[in-house]
Amino acid sequence: MCPHANGDSLASDPSQMVAVDMSNGSSTHSSSVKTNGVNGRMNGVNGAAKALEQQRRNPYAPRASDFLSNVSNFKIIESTLREGEQFANAFFDTKTKIAIAKALDAFGVEYIELTSPVASEQSRLDCEAICKLGLKAKILTHIRCHMDDARIAVETGVDGVDVVIGTSSFLREFSHGKDMAYITKTAIEVINFVKSKGIEVRFSSEDSFRSDLVDLLSIYQTVDKIGVNRVGIADTVGCANPRQVYDLVRTLRGVVGCDIEIHLHNDTGMAIANAYCALEAGATHIDTSVLGIGERVGITPLGGLVACLYSANPEYVKSKYNLSMLREIENLVAEAVEVNVPFMNPITGYCAFTHKAGIHAKAILNNPSTYEILKPEDFGLTRYVSIGHRLTGWNAVKSRVEQLGLKLTDEEIKDATAKIKELADVRTQSMDDVDSLLRVYHSGIQSGQLAVGQKEALDRLLRKHREGTMDSREASLSRPPSPAPVAA
Amino acid sequence: MCPHANGDSLASDPSQMVAVDMSNGSSTHSSSVKTNGVNGRMNGVNGAAKALEQQRRNPYAPRASDFLSNVSNFKIIESTLREGEQFANAFFDTKTKIAIAKALDAFGVEYIELTSPVASEQSRLDCEAICKLGLKAKILTHIRCHMDDARIAVETGVDGVDVVIGTSSFLREFSHGKDMAYITKTAIEVINFVKSKGIEVRFSSEDSFRSDLVDLLSIYQTVDKIGVNRVGIADTVGCANPRQVYDLVRTLRGVVGCDIEIHLHNDTGMAIANAYCALEAGATHIDTSVLGIGERVGITPLGGLVACLYSANPEYVKSKYNLSMLREIENLVAEAVEVNVPFMNPITGYCAFTHKAGIHAKAILNNPSTYEILKPEDFGLTRYVSIGHRLTGWNAVKSRVEQLGLKLTDEEIKDATAKIKELADVRTQSMDDVDSLLRVYHSGIQSGQLAVGQKEALDRLLRKHREGTMDSREASLSRPPSPAPVAA
């Protein structure tokens, strides 16, 4: 329960309301005096106070008690060109890799992680080519904890090397067969070598949530002491749950002084929430890939992570990332790996901003914040209210009547809505169908041929209209039902 | 960090290993003495001890400290035919509704929730028809907190009525305009009326996470005292995060004695994790829909919820639900609403059990538990290892060599793998391509025309093979690359 979860704090925030582009004007309601008072108290204190002020203004901000939280202080390590290449469908040629890297850089991610140069000759060449692009984002490559791999990685021109080794008893037994003493010794050697080249180095365990906690903390403490830039936790199998992630990161936060990165697989659909909880516990870097592509069902998706962090602190996320590019980047990657953007994708799912039930549509028309925590316009997208179905309500229909410039009383709109629901019980009505009905109803009222409750008269007028427009309608019959755009 | 997160406890559980259908036999390793000891101590104590025993055997089970947890004691309220009907694309005719209801009942969900009979005449008729099917699942309908709606609902033959009203200041201001005193008075009237008919009644707030906490607890306490069966929390706008959900449910658990239901929208992709945390905090009922369909991007998906609860307690979830039906139900609903099952869907996403990176493939071949927390065979699905790409490793190729019945030394397999990676740097190789290469390599070795490291000889043999099979290959060129099934 957010302590600031009250309507006043949102309604009184001008920055939250300005961009709401509603034609009926009710959303311009603002009691700015109260907010100004808060701003006044905060003015000129410092950055922390400013952050606190932002939290006060946003009812979805992290709770005040989360003093460890980095929800408003994190970096993204974008791994579409590493983890994403492990997706079953992925084959990125050099041109595609460069296009993706440039798009991610323009979006504003802080790091771009690439496949190990040891994987294949072309992987090495591509790594070198991307390092030469001069991107703002730092370029990383991801290697096994071997000196052989490290020597090749540092020669590619990367800004940092991400080192990984399996530490769970599962992976120690069935994957590489090494014990913790060997892992620690090798890690120290590789880390010192990469550091000696003047670039960043991260040490990560693999399958961290099935590793022995004492082993894990011990090796992290050791590599922290020798000056590793980041330690990484990886839920390689996607078995972790949010409170477990919170607890492990928080424990680790008390053991190491360096940055903490987290890499989360999505096998049970919890990778976004786990990333959020990791930040709450003090993690600093989150691994993502576009649409989450990676081994099996992949990892924390870039778009989903942005959605949940935006809902926690819209201003911070908007200041860091070029959000209107999100759809374009997702389409670029979806095309490259030949998948569809999932219909239920956060933000860019094709109905993420479509409102359907009558009760939702009515409230959205009054104030979009009633049922929306993401503002579509911040992502270059548009809100829709769907009204040609049996769950529709007369308030939503009223909005459409006003958009069409028709003059009908509330009683007349309710009467027309009953007819829309009756027709929609048989077949969902397209926007054209709804508009025609409303126009016929309106002209019937105007001409005196129709009054509220005259069902047969309305049916007669509709039949007459259909016969008159049969030719033109036939051409449009194959058109799918389209929702009504709400913004003016 | 799970206290049981060690390899022994999983490897020593015979039920975890029996179904692993691996041809190389290494996964049959079992130290059953240890498990039997645990079983011996637990025998004949009680159900709680049995649950504890199950937790001991599963490294992903909830932590021992979660004494409130209902992760192994919950019911599903399946709302595809209510929330799902609010999905932009959804139009379910009577026949489709009945097919979905029957499939959900056969899967084993405890409740099926239907659209309000007040929504339209056909909605009322369909509700009556589904009540008459004689399903094992209890049938609910979902209404506004109005006596008018309640009177119609109880006449349909449902086993229970789910009542909802907006309690947040947002919805009170912009949706229905009622104050808390009015909401409480109406709630009491409606609840007493539904109870007087001898059927279940649930009272839920709407937009609970933006409601005033004191108002919320006050009304829940009131309806609990008059004997409501369940109270519901709803994250109507999808703004909640996991620890916030945990805190609110845990607080509520201390206030009411009745069951607690939770309804979670997925706008930031956290609805599965939020449901999991609600159960950890003592919630008893979770709302789902197939593929998560609902308003905007929808709610907690049935399949995703099953995936995360299976990973916490496979035996409990398998005992309740017919898991092999999941794919069929998802396909049924996907077809009805004309969407694709998302490529990254938990369990049924088309590559959920496909392993690609060399290091993963090698470990999976040794023991599937290394990188899998869901056993595909429990869902009627199959595991794949993909090997025709540049990230492949020689251990994965070795498995394919053995499947093909070819005899090659490790050195020879490493040599052939180098050639696969070289070719895959240009274009991902289909399984046919990989198999041909391995067969050519094998016959070259057998005939003495080839030895390890003879690149030119291998290229010559491959060229000769391609020329010889040009006609037959042309027909198969349009076939997409296919991964290798691993199970024997």
XYZ file of N, CA, C and O in Angstrom, chain A residues 1-2 5 7 10 60 63 66 85-87 89-92 97 115 119-122 169-170 174-175 206 208-211 236-239 241-244 246-247 267-268 270 272-273 276 280 291 293 295-297 307-308 339-340 342-346 350-352 354-357 360 362 366-367 369-371 373 390-391 421 424-426 428, chain B residues 1-2 5 7 10 60 63 66 85-87 89-92 97 115 119-122 169-170 174-175 206 208-211 236-239 241-244 246-247 267-268 270 272-273 276 280 291 293 295-297 307-308 339-340 342-346 350-352 354-357 360 362 366-367 369-371 373 390-391 421 424-426 428:
664
model
N 0.855 -1.198 0.000
C 0.000 0.000 0.000
C 0.885 1.240 0.000
O 1.648 1.462 0.921
N 0.789 1.991 -1.029
C 1.604 3.192 -1.106
C 1.030 4.280 -0.204
O -0.161 4.570 -0.250
N -0.997 6.980 -1.891
C -2.011 6.505 -2.830
C -3.331 7.221 -2.612
O -4.291 6.655 -2.151
N -6.011 10.271 -4.440
C -6.308 10.968 -5.687
C -5.755 12.383 -5.715
O -5.266 12.858 -6.731
N -2.199 12.943 -7.088
C -2.007 12.831 -8.525
C -2.742 13.963 -9.243
O -2.180 14.642 -10.094
N 2.592 5.663 -7.289
C 3.153 4.316 -7.484
C 4.616 4.263 -7.125
O 5.286 3.261 -7.370
N 7.947 2.743 -1.652
C 7.625 3.205 -0.309
C 8.829 3.879 0.348
O 9.969 3.539 0.095
N 11.910 1.922 1.816
C 12.885 1.194 1.007
C 14.168 2.005 0.866
O 14.512 2.450 -0.233
N 20.917 -13.880 -28.567
C 21.416 -14.760 -29.633
C 21.241 -16.227 -29.263
O 21.300 -17.102 -30.127
N 20.985 -16.496 -27.980
C 20.721 -17.865 -27.544
C 19.250 -18.250 -27.701
O 18.858 -19.358 -27.379
N 18.420 -17.310 -28.160
C 17.021 -17.637 -28.472
C 16.994 -18.595 -29.658
O 17.772 -18.443 -30.611
N 15.295 -18.990 -32.275
C 15.142 -18.463 -33.634
C 16.230 -17.486 -34.052
O 16.216 -17.012 -35.182
N 17.109 -17.100 -33.134
C 17.999 -15.980 -33.437
C 19.164 -16.377 -34.317
O 19.882 -17.335 -34.032
N 19.333 -15.654 -35.410
C 20.584 -15.650 -36.154
C 20.776 -14.218 -36.630
O 20.070 -13.748 -37.532
N 21.685 -13.510 -35.990
C 21.906 -12.107 -36.343
C 23.136 -12.004 -37.232
O 24.247 -12.337 -36.809
N 23.097 -7.003 -36.336
C 23.685 -6.702 -35.028
C 23.963 -5.201 -34.900
O 23.674 -4.597 -33.862
N 27.842 -11.411 -27.561
C 28.279 -12.813 -27.505
C 29.809 -12.894 -27.410
O 30.512 -12.073 -27.988
N 33.005 -17.690 -29.261
C 31.938 -18.553 -29.780
C 32.187 -18.958 -31.226
O 31.987 -20.118 -31.596
N 32.596 -17.986 -32.045
C 32.901 -18.298 -33.443
C 33.700 -17.129 -34.007
O 33.741 -16.051 -33.421
N 34.304 -17.342 -35.167
C 35.123 -16.303 -35.785
C 34.289 -15.063 -36.092
O 34.698 -13.929 -35.831
N 33.076 -15.284 -36.619
C 32.236 -14.131 -36.962
C 31.814 -13.377 -35.702
O 31.697 -12.143 -35.717
N 25.686 -26.675 -7.034
C 26.147 -28.063 -7.037
C 25.680 -28.764 -8.313
O 26.355 -29.638 -8.843
N 24.514 -28.332 -8.843
C 24.036 -28.888 -10.121
C 25.076 -28.673 -11.217
O 25.481 -29.592 -11.905
N 27.284 -31.390 -13.038
C 26.876 -31.834 -14.377
C 27.402 -30.957 -15.508
O 27.280 -31.305 -16.660
N 27.955 -29.782 -15.184
C 28.443 -28.928 -16.266
C 29.965 -28.928 -16.290
O 30.580 -29.684 -17.023
N 26.608 -18.526 -11.817
C 25.521 -18.980 -12.674
C 24.638 -19.847 -11.774
O 25.155 -20.510 -10.858
N 22.636 -19.001 -9.441
C 22.962 -18.518 -8.091
C 21.957 -18.978 -7.044
O 22.311 -19.207 -5.891
N 20.674 -19.112 -7.461
C 19.641 -19.421 -6.470
C 19.634 -20.882 -6.066
O 18.894 -21.271 -5.175
N 20.434 -21.705 -6.746
C 20.591 -23.086 -6.302
C 22.025 -23.329 -5.807
O 22.453 -24.475 -5.701
N 22.753 -22.237 -5.579
C 24.118 -22.367 -5.061
C 24.091 -22.300 -3.534
O 23.171 -21.736 -2.947
N 19.582 -18.566 -13.544
C 19.817 -19.181 -14.851
C 18.662 -20.084 -15.280
O 18.390 -20.242 -16.469
N 17.988 -20.685 -14.306
C 16.917 -21.631 -14.631
C 15.522 -21.019 -14.466
O 14.525 -21.666 -14.766
N 15.447 -19.769 -13.999
C 14.135 -19.122 -13.829
C 13.332 -19.690 -12.677
O 12.107 -19.770 -12.747
N 14.012 -20.060 -11.587
C 13.305 -20.678 -10.451
C 13.023 -19.707 -9.322
O 12.296 -20.038 -8.386
N 11.758 -16.547 -6.912
C 10.544 -15.743 -6.744
C 10.923 -14.401 -6.105
O 12.035 -14.243 -5.587
N 10.002 -13.418 -6.154
C 10.392 -12.040 -5.828
C 11.001 -11.844 -4.441
O 12.008 -11.153 -4.294
N 10.405 -12.430 -3.429
C 10.923 -12.181 -2.082
C 12.255 -12.895 -1.863
O 13.100 -12.441 -1.094
N 12.441 -13.995 -2.566
C 13.719 -14.710 -2.516
C 14.818 -13.842 -3.154
O 15.930 -13.746 -2.628
N 14.724 -10.569 -3.454
C 14.938 -9.440 -2.545
C 15.893 -9.838 -1.422
O 16.861 -9.129 -1.123
N 15.643 -10.985 -0.811
C 16.456 -11.418 0.333
C 17.917 -11.656 -0.059
O 18.827 -11.241 0.656
N 11.215 -18.343 -16.904
C 10.482 -19.603 -17.102
C 9.122 -19.634 -16.416
O 8.206 -20.313 -16.881
N 8.975 -18.926 -15.294
C 7.672 -18.897 -14.630
C 7.029 -17.516 -14.732
O 6.094 -17.206 -13.998
N 8.149 -14.529 -13.994
C 8.352 -13.587 -12.895
C 9.593 -12.712 -13.067
O 10.004 -12.023 -12.129
N 10.318 -9.901 -14.671
C 10.197 -8.446 -14.509
C 10.070 -8.120 -13.019
O 10.776 -7.254 -12.491
N 9.172 -8.820 -12.345
C 8.948 -8.561 -10.916
C 10.208 -8.863 -10.114
O 10.540 -8.134 -9.173
N 12.508 -5.968 -10.451
C 12.036 -4.837 -9.632
C 12.443 -5.030 -8.171
O 12.960 -4.109 -7.519
N 14.873 -2.924 -5.553
C 14.424 -2.512 -4.216
C 15.433 -2.909 -3.139
O 15.577 -2.232 -2.126
N 12.154 -7.780 -26.030
C 11.096 -8.795 -25.980
C 11.466 -9.980 -25.093
O 10.775 -11.001 -25.073
N 13.988 -11.997 -25.403
C 14.493 -13.194 -26.108
C 15.779 -13.719 -25.478
O 16.651 -12.967 -25.075
N 17.643 -17.933 -24.025
C 17.457 -19.382 -23.857
C 16.021 -19.667 -23.403
O 15.479 -18.960 -22.549
N 15.427 -20.708 -23.944
C 14.061 -21.120 -23.571
C 13.085 -19.934 -23.750
O 13.004 -19.391 -24.852
N 12.373 -19.517 -22.709
C 11.468 -18.367 -22.865
C 12.159 -17.045 -22.570
O 11.518 -15.996 -22.568
N 8.309 -0.546 -18.337
C 6.934 -0.291 -17.896
C 6.852 -0.238 -16.375
O 6.245 0.668 -15.800
N 7.488 -1.206 -15.699
C 7.306 -1.225 -14.247
C 8.132 -0.147 -13.574
O 7.706 0.408 -12.561
N 9.432 -13.484 -34.929
C 8.335 -13.737 -33.983
C 7.386 -12.549 -34.036
O 7.726 -11.490 -34.566
N 6.176 -12.754 -33.497
C 5.243 -11.648 -33.334
C 5.454 -11.004 -31.972
O 5.720 -11.703 -30.993
N 4.191 -10.178 -28.692
C 3.048 -10.812 -28.012
C 1.882 -9.842 -27.828
O 2.103 -8.658 -27.540
N 0.668 -10.364 -28.012
C -0.511 -9.483 -27.932
C -0.622 -8.832 -26.559
O -1.183 -7.763 -26.415
N -0.068 -9.485 -25.517
C -0.193 -8.938 -24.166
C 1.095 -8.295 -23.691
O 1.325 -8.155 -22.494
N 1.951 -7.893 -24.623
C 3.202 -7.246 -24.239
C 2.912 -5.944 -23.478
O 2.065 -5.164 -23.903
N 3.610 -5.705 -22.360
C 3.428 -4.402 -21.712
C 3.751 -3.268 -22.697
O 4.667 -3.401 -23.510
N -0.907 -4.942 -28.649
C -1.718 -4.094 -29.521
C -2.995 -3.584 -28.854
O -3.669 -2.711 -29.389
N -3.305 -4.097 -27.661
C -4.476 -3.554 -26.974
C -4.123 -3.066 -25.573
O -4.988 -2.975 -24.707
N -2.837 -2.719 -25.373
C -2.385 -2.286 -24.042
C -3.103 -1.018 -23.574
O -3.215 -0.775 -22.380
N -6.291 -0.198 -24.846
C -7.680 -0.305 -25.299
C -8.577 -0.619 -24.100
O -8.314 -1.555 -23.361
N -9.617 0.180 -23.932
C -10.536 0.007 -22.801
C -11.873 -0.455 -23.345
O -12.387 0.110 -24.294
N -12.439 -1.473 -22.698
C -13.613 -2.097 -23.283
C -14.841 -2.095 -22.370
O -15.882 -1.604 -22.752
N -14.725 -2.629 -21.147
C -15.917 -2.718 -20.291
C -16.517 -1.338 -20.105
O -15.806 -0.335 -20.010
N -15.173 0.754 -17.243
C -13.818 1.257 -17.483
C -13.868 2.440 -18.460
O -13.244 3.468 -18.236
N -16.203 4.510 -19.192
C -16.779 5.718 -18.595
C -15.733 6.465 -17.760
O -15.543 7.675 -17.892
N -13.613 10.163 -18.126
C -13.560 11.208 -17.097
C -12.128 11.591 -16.770
O -11.799 12.761 -16.629
N -11.257 10.568 -16.603
C -9.863 10.811 -16.218
C -9.056 9.557 -16.510
O -9.260 8.530 -15.867
N -6.276 8.528 -15.650
C -5.549 7.931 -14.530
C -6.389 6.921 -13.767
O -5.862 6.161 -12.968
N -7.708 6.916 -13.978
C -8.531 5.956 -13.254
C -8.151 4.527 -13.587
O -8.131 3.680 -12.713
N -7.868 4.234 -14.839
C -7.520 2.864 -15.210
C -6.211 2.762 -15.971
O -5.973 1.790 -16.654
N -1.916 3.424 -15.680
C -0.750 3.879 -14.942
C 0.375 4.272 -15.881
O 1.361 4.852 -15.474
N -21.075 -6.001 -26.406
C -22.194 -6.109 -25.481
C -21.876 -5.661 -24.061
O -22.762 -5.559 -23.239
N -20.573 -5.419 -23.771
C -20.224 -4.931 -22.435
C -20.172 -3.404 -22.400
O -19.794 -2.805 -21.416
N -26.044 -2.830 -27.787
C -25.820 -4.058 -27.019
C -26.608 -5.232 -27.610
O -26.102 -6.361 -27.671
N -24.818 -6.275 -30.683
C -23.502 -6.846 -30.362
C -23.619 -8.217 -29.719
O -22.641 -8.959 -29.671
N -24.808 -8.553 -29.205
C -25.014 -9.911 -28.683
C -24.932 -10.938 -29.809
O -24.681 -12.112 -29.574
N -25.184 -10.486 -31.035
C -25.124 -11.378 -32.200
C -23.733 -11.327 -32.836
O -23.140 -12.356 -33.156
N -20.002 -8.649 -32.821
C -19.340 -7.415 -32.413
C -19.484 -6.376 -33.525
O -19.265 -6.683 -34.695
N 17.020 -17.224 -1.061
C 17.861 -18.440 -1.055
C 17.101 -19.570 -0.380
O 16.759 -19.482 0.789
N 16.825 -20.579 -1.102
C 16.102 -21.708 -0.537
C 17.047 -22.550 0.301
O 18.132 -22.902 -0.144
N 18.359 -25.706 -1.275
C 18.877 -25.570 -2.639
C 20.209 -26.290 -2.791
O 21.240 -25.686 -2.931
N 22.024 -29.934 -4.653
C 21.801 -30.963 -5.659
C 21.324 -32.271 -5.070
O 20.474 -32.953 -5.634
N 17.496 -32.918 -4.668
C 16.734 -33.188 -5.885
C 17.161 -34.518 -6.499
O 16.327 -35.358 -6.820
N 12.836 -25.741 -4.876
C 12.192 -24.455 -5.196
C 10.986 -24.202 -4.316
O 10.215 -23.275 -4.539
N 10.044 -21.004 1.380
C 10.903 -21.113 2.548
C 10.112 -21.528 3.787
O 8.944 -21.219 3.924
N 7.776 -19.104 5.806
C 6.509 -18.565 5.294
C 5.329 -19.311 5.900
O 4.607 -20.016 5.200
N -13.633 -11.790 -21.447
C -14.577 -11.206 -22.415
C -14.347 -9.705 -22.565
O -14.802 -9.098 -23.530
N -13.610 -9.110 -21.619
C -13.275 -7.691 -21.725
C -12.019 -7.459 -22.569
O -11.593 -6.322 -22.751
N -11.390 -8.543 -23.047
C -10.262 -8.401 -23.966
C -10.766 -7.817 -25.282
O -11.848 -8.174 -25.756
N -10.286 -8.258 -28.345
C -10.662 -9.149 -29.443
C -11.768 -10.135 -29.106
O -12.187 -10.895 -29.971
N -12.185 -10.185 -27.839
C -13.053 -11.296 -27.435
C -14.501 -11.077 -27.839
O -15.097 -10.043 -27.547
N -15.063 -12.055 -28.548
C -16.507 -12.185 -28.693
C -16.804 -13.673 -28.638
O -16.509 -14.407 -29.590
N -17.314 -14.139 -27.505
C -17.581 -15.569 -27.338
C -19.057 -15.843 -27.582
O -19.914 -15.346 -26.852
N -18.364 -20.386 -25.453
C -18.351 -20.280 -23.988
C -18.461 -21.665 -23.353
O -17.742 -21.980 -22.395
N -19.404 -13.470 -17.090
C -19.866 -12.082 -17.246
C -21.222 -11.888 -16.563
O -22.053 -12.791 -16.555
N -25.188 -7.610 -18.211
C -24.472 -6.987 -19.331
C -25.314 -6.978 -20.600
O -25.368 -5.982 -21.315
N -25.971 -8.100 -20.891
C -26.835 -8.169 -22.073
C -27.721 -9.397 -21.920
O -27.449 -10.274 -21.098
N -28.766 -9.474 -22.726
C -29.699 -10.593 -22.649
C -28.988 -11.922 -22.920
O -29.183 -12.915 -22.223
N -28.091 -11.934 -23.934
C -27.396 -13.175 -24.262
C -26.459 -13.587 -23.126
O -26.281 -14.776 -22.845
N -10.070 6.696 -4.258
C -10.578 8.050 -4.455
C -10.715 8.348 -5.947
O -11.588 9.088 -6.364
N -9.839 7.718 -6.764
C -9.946 7.878 -8.215
C -11.320 7.423 -8.703
O -12.017 8.141 -9.400
N -14.233 9.662 -10.150
C -14.422 9.693 -11.605
C -15.311 8.576 -12.144
O -15.670 8.581 -13.296
N -15.618 7.562 -11.309
C -16.445 6.475 -11.824
C -17.848 6.554 -11.235
O -18.750 7.104 -11.845
N -12.356 -2.374 -5.803
C -11.734 -2.235 -7.116
C -10.620 -1.210 -6.932
O -10.756 -0.294 -6.105
N -7.788 -1.517 -5.470
C -7.517 -1.593 -4.027
C -6.208 -0.913 -3.639
O -6.085 -0.356 -2.556
N -5.217 -0.979 -4.558
C -3.896 -0.471 -4.197
C -3.820 1.054 -4.248
O -2.809 1.630 -3.877
N -4.859 1.705 -4.756
C -4.909 3.160 -4.676
C -6.038 3.607 -3.747
O -6.457 4.755 -3.789
N -6.549 2.654 -2.942
C -7.598 3.013 -1.984
C -6.958 3.374 -0.650
O -5.849 2.938 -0.341
N -6.634 -3.235 -10.148
C -7.406 -2.996 -11.365
C -6.581 -2.316 -12.453
O -6.827 -2.497 -13.639
N -5.615 -1.506 -12.044
C -4.830 -0.743 -13.014
C -3.453 -1.365 -13.263
O -2.701 -0.899 -14.115
N -3.114 -2.437 -12.545
C -1.816 -3.096 -12.749
C -0.644 -2.284 -12.225
O 0.438 -2.306 -12.807
N -0.860 -1.585 -11.098
C 0.203 -0.728 -10.568
C 0.980 -1.354 -9.422
O 2.003 -0.829 -8.995
N 3.307 -3.797 -6.970
C 4.529 -4.590 -7.093
C 4.529 -5.675 -6.012
O 3.738 -5.621 -5.069
N 5.404 -6.693 -6.155
C 5.262 -7.905 -5.334
C 5.275 -7.670 -3.825
O 4.454 -8.238 -3.102
N 6.192 -6.840 -3.344
C 6.277 -6.693 -1.890
C 5.106 -5.871 -1.350
O 4.665 -6.055 -0.217
N 4.579 -4.997 -2.202
C 3.388 -4.226 -1.839
C 2.177 -5.172 -1.718
O 1.382 -5.060 -0.782
N 2.341 -8.401 -1.104
C 2.576 -9.222 0.094
C 2.131 -8.459 1.343
O 1.418 -9.010 2.184
N 2.543 -7.213 1.454
C 2.227 -6.433 2.657
C 0.727 -6.226 2.837
O 0.204 -6.365 3.938
N -0.317 -4.862 -16.394
C 0.195 -3.759 -17.214
C 1.713 -3.618 -17.173
O 2.319 -3.154 -18.135
N 2.328 -3.987 -16.054
C 3.786 -3.912 -15.993
C 4.412 -5.305 -15.965
O 5.574 -5.466 -15.609
N 3.859 -7.900 -14.046
C 4.172 -8.482 -12.738
C 3.025 -9.301 -12.149
O 3.073 -9.686 -10.982
N 1.887 -12.402 -12.490
C 2.150 -13.762 -12.000
C 2.883 -13.676 -10.659
O 2.501 -14.320 -9.679
N 3.938 -12.876 -10.627
C 4.727 -12.742 -9.405
C 3.886 -12.157 -8.279
O 3.999 -12.580 -7.121
N 1.816 -14.878 -6.833
C 2.644 -15.766 -6.006
C 2.851 -15.146 -4.620
O 2.692 -15.818 -3.592
N 1.815 -16.300 -0.773
C 2.786 -16.360 0.332
C 2.270 -15.618 1.567
O 2.580 -15.984 2.697
N -4.231 -17.464 -21.084
C -3.309 -16.540 -21.748
C -3.367 -15.137 -21.151
O -2.803 -14.197 -21.702
N -5.917 -13.134 -20.959
C -6.724 -12.150 -21.696
C -7.681 -11.389 -20.776
O -8.284 -11.953 -19.873
N -9.049 -6.859 -19.918
C -8.905 -5.432 -20.247
C -7.426 -5.111 -20.507
O -6.540 -5.590 -19.791
N -7.161 -4.289 -21.490
C -5.787 -3.876 -21.826
C -4.903 -5.120 -22.054
O -5.247 -5.955 -22.895
N -3.793 -5.269 -21.308
C -2.961 -6.466 -21.501
C -3.398 -7.611 -20.595
O -2.756 -8.655 -20.568
N 2.801 -22.506 -13.927
C 4.249 -22.711 -14.025
C 4.938 -22.343 -12.720
O 5.773 -23.093 -12.207
N 4.580 -21.203 -12.140
C 5.324 -20.793 -10.941
C 4.903 -21.596 -9.729
O 5.735 -21.882 -8.866
N -5.671 -14.611 -31.514
C -4.311 -14.172 -31.201
C -3.388 -15.385 -31.310
O -3.845 -16.527 -31.336
N -2.090 -15.113 -31.373
C -1.097 -16.175 -31.313
C -0.697 -16.407 -29.865
O -0.591 -15.450 -29.089
N 1.824 -16.369 -27.274
C 3.099 -15.634 -27.325
C 4.300 -16.592 -27.368
O 4.285 -17.628 -26.699
N 5.321 -16.215 -28.145
C 6.478 -17.110 -28.304
C 7.176 -17.356 -26.972
O 7.808 -18.370 -26.774
N 7.041 -16.402 -26.023
C 7.734 -16.569 -24.736
C 6.774 -16.970 -23.630
O 7.052 -16.754 -22.457
N 5.647 -17.585 -24.001
C 4.703 -18.022 -22.982
C 5.344 -19.077 -22.078
O 5.997 -19.984 -22.577
N 5.167 -18.962 -20.748
C 5.668 -20.042 -19.906
C 5.046 -21.388 -20.325
O 3.871 -21.431 -20.696
N 6.807 -21.712 -27.851
C 7.258 -22.812 -28.700
C 8.716 -23.189 -28.487
O 9.164 -24.224 -28.988
N 9.444 -22.390 -27.718
C 10.827 -22.773 -27.440
C 11.097 -22.833 -25.941
O 12.233 -22.720 -25.503
N 10.018 -23.039 -25.149
C 10.162 -23.061 -23.685
C 11.085 -24.188 -23.222
O 11.681 -24.104 -22.157
N 13.531 -25.509 -25.392
C 14.606 -25.615 -26.375
C 15.886 -25.037 -25.781
O 15.895 -23.920 -25.280
N 16.960 -25.811 -25.832
C 18.241 -25.392 -25.270
C 19.219 -25.167 -26.407
O 19.346 -26.000 -27.287
N 19.930 -24.052 -26.344
C 20.731 -23.685 -27.507
C 22.216 -23.507 -27.199
O 23.046 -24.151 -27.824
N 22.579 -22.645 -26.243
C 24.003 -22.390 -26.003
C 24.713 -23.699 -25.697
O 24.163 -24.586 -25.055
N 24.764 -24.846 -22.083
C 23.464 -25.329 -21.613
C 23.190 -26.725 -22.156
O 22.780 -27.614 -21.423
N 25.139 -29.057 -23.171
C 25.976 -30.087 -22.557
C 25.413 -30.513 -21.199
O 25.263 -31.700 -20.910
N 23.547 -34.050 -19.650
C 23.972 -34.766 -18.447
C 22.822 -34.955 -17.473
O 22.644 -36.027 -16.914
N 22.040 -33.880 -17.266
C 20.937 -33.931 -16.299
C 20.012 -32.752 -16.560
O 20.399 -31.601 -16.355
N 17.755 -31.373 -14.970
C 17.507 -30.449 -13.858
C 18.520 -29.317 -13.808
O 18.320 -28.329 -13.104
N 19.637 -29.439 -14.532
C 20.620 -28.363 -14.497
C 20.044 -27.059 -15.017
O 20.321 -25.998 -14.473
N 19.266 -27.113 -16.090
C 18.716 -25.873 -16.648
C 17.204 -25.910 -16.817
O 16.654 -25.134 -17.570
N 13.441 -26.217 -14.660
C 12.707 -26.377 -13.410
C 11.325 -26.947 -13.673
O 10.634 -27.351 -12.766
N 25.999 -21.183 -34.317
C 27.396 -20.901 -33.996
C 27.701 -20.924 -32.511
O 28.863 -20.862 -32.126
N 26.673 -21.003 -31.657
C 26.929 -21.080 -30.214
C 26.997 -22.540 -29.751
O 27.108 -22.815 -28.567
N 30.161 -24.887 -36.696
C 30.196 -23.488 -36.263
C 30.609 -22.569 -37.417
O 30.073 -21.468 -37.575
N 27.654 -22.297 -39.648
C 26.559 -21.581 -38.986
C 26.851 -20.092 -38.835
O 25.943 -19.301 -38.589
N 28.116 -19.710 -38.966
C 28.458 -18.282 -38.967
C 27.870 -17.586 -40.195
O 27.666 -16.377 -40.204
N 27.617 -18.371 -41.253
C 27.040 -17.822 -42.478
C 25.520 -17.946 -42.459
O 24.801 -17.000 -42.773
N 22.261 -20.289 -40.193
C 21.899 -21.330 -39.231
C 21.633 -22.629 -39.982
O 20.952 -22.635 -41.005
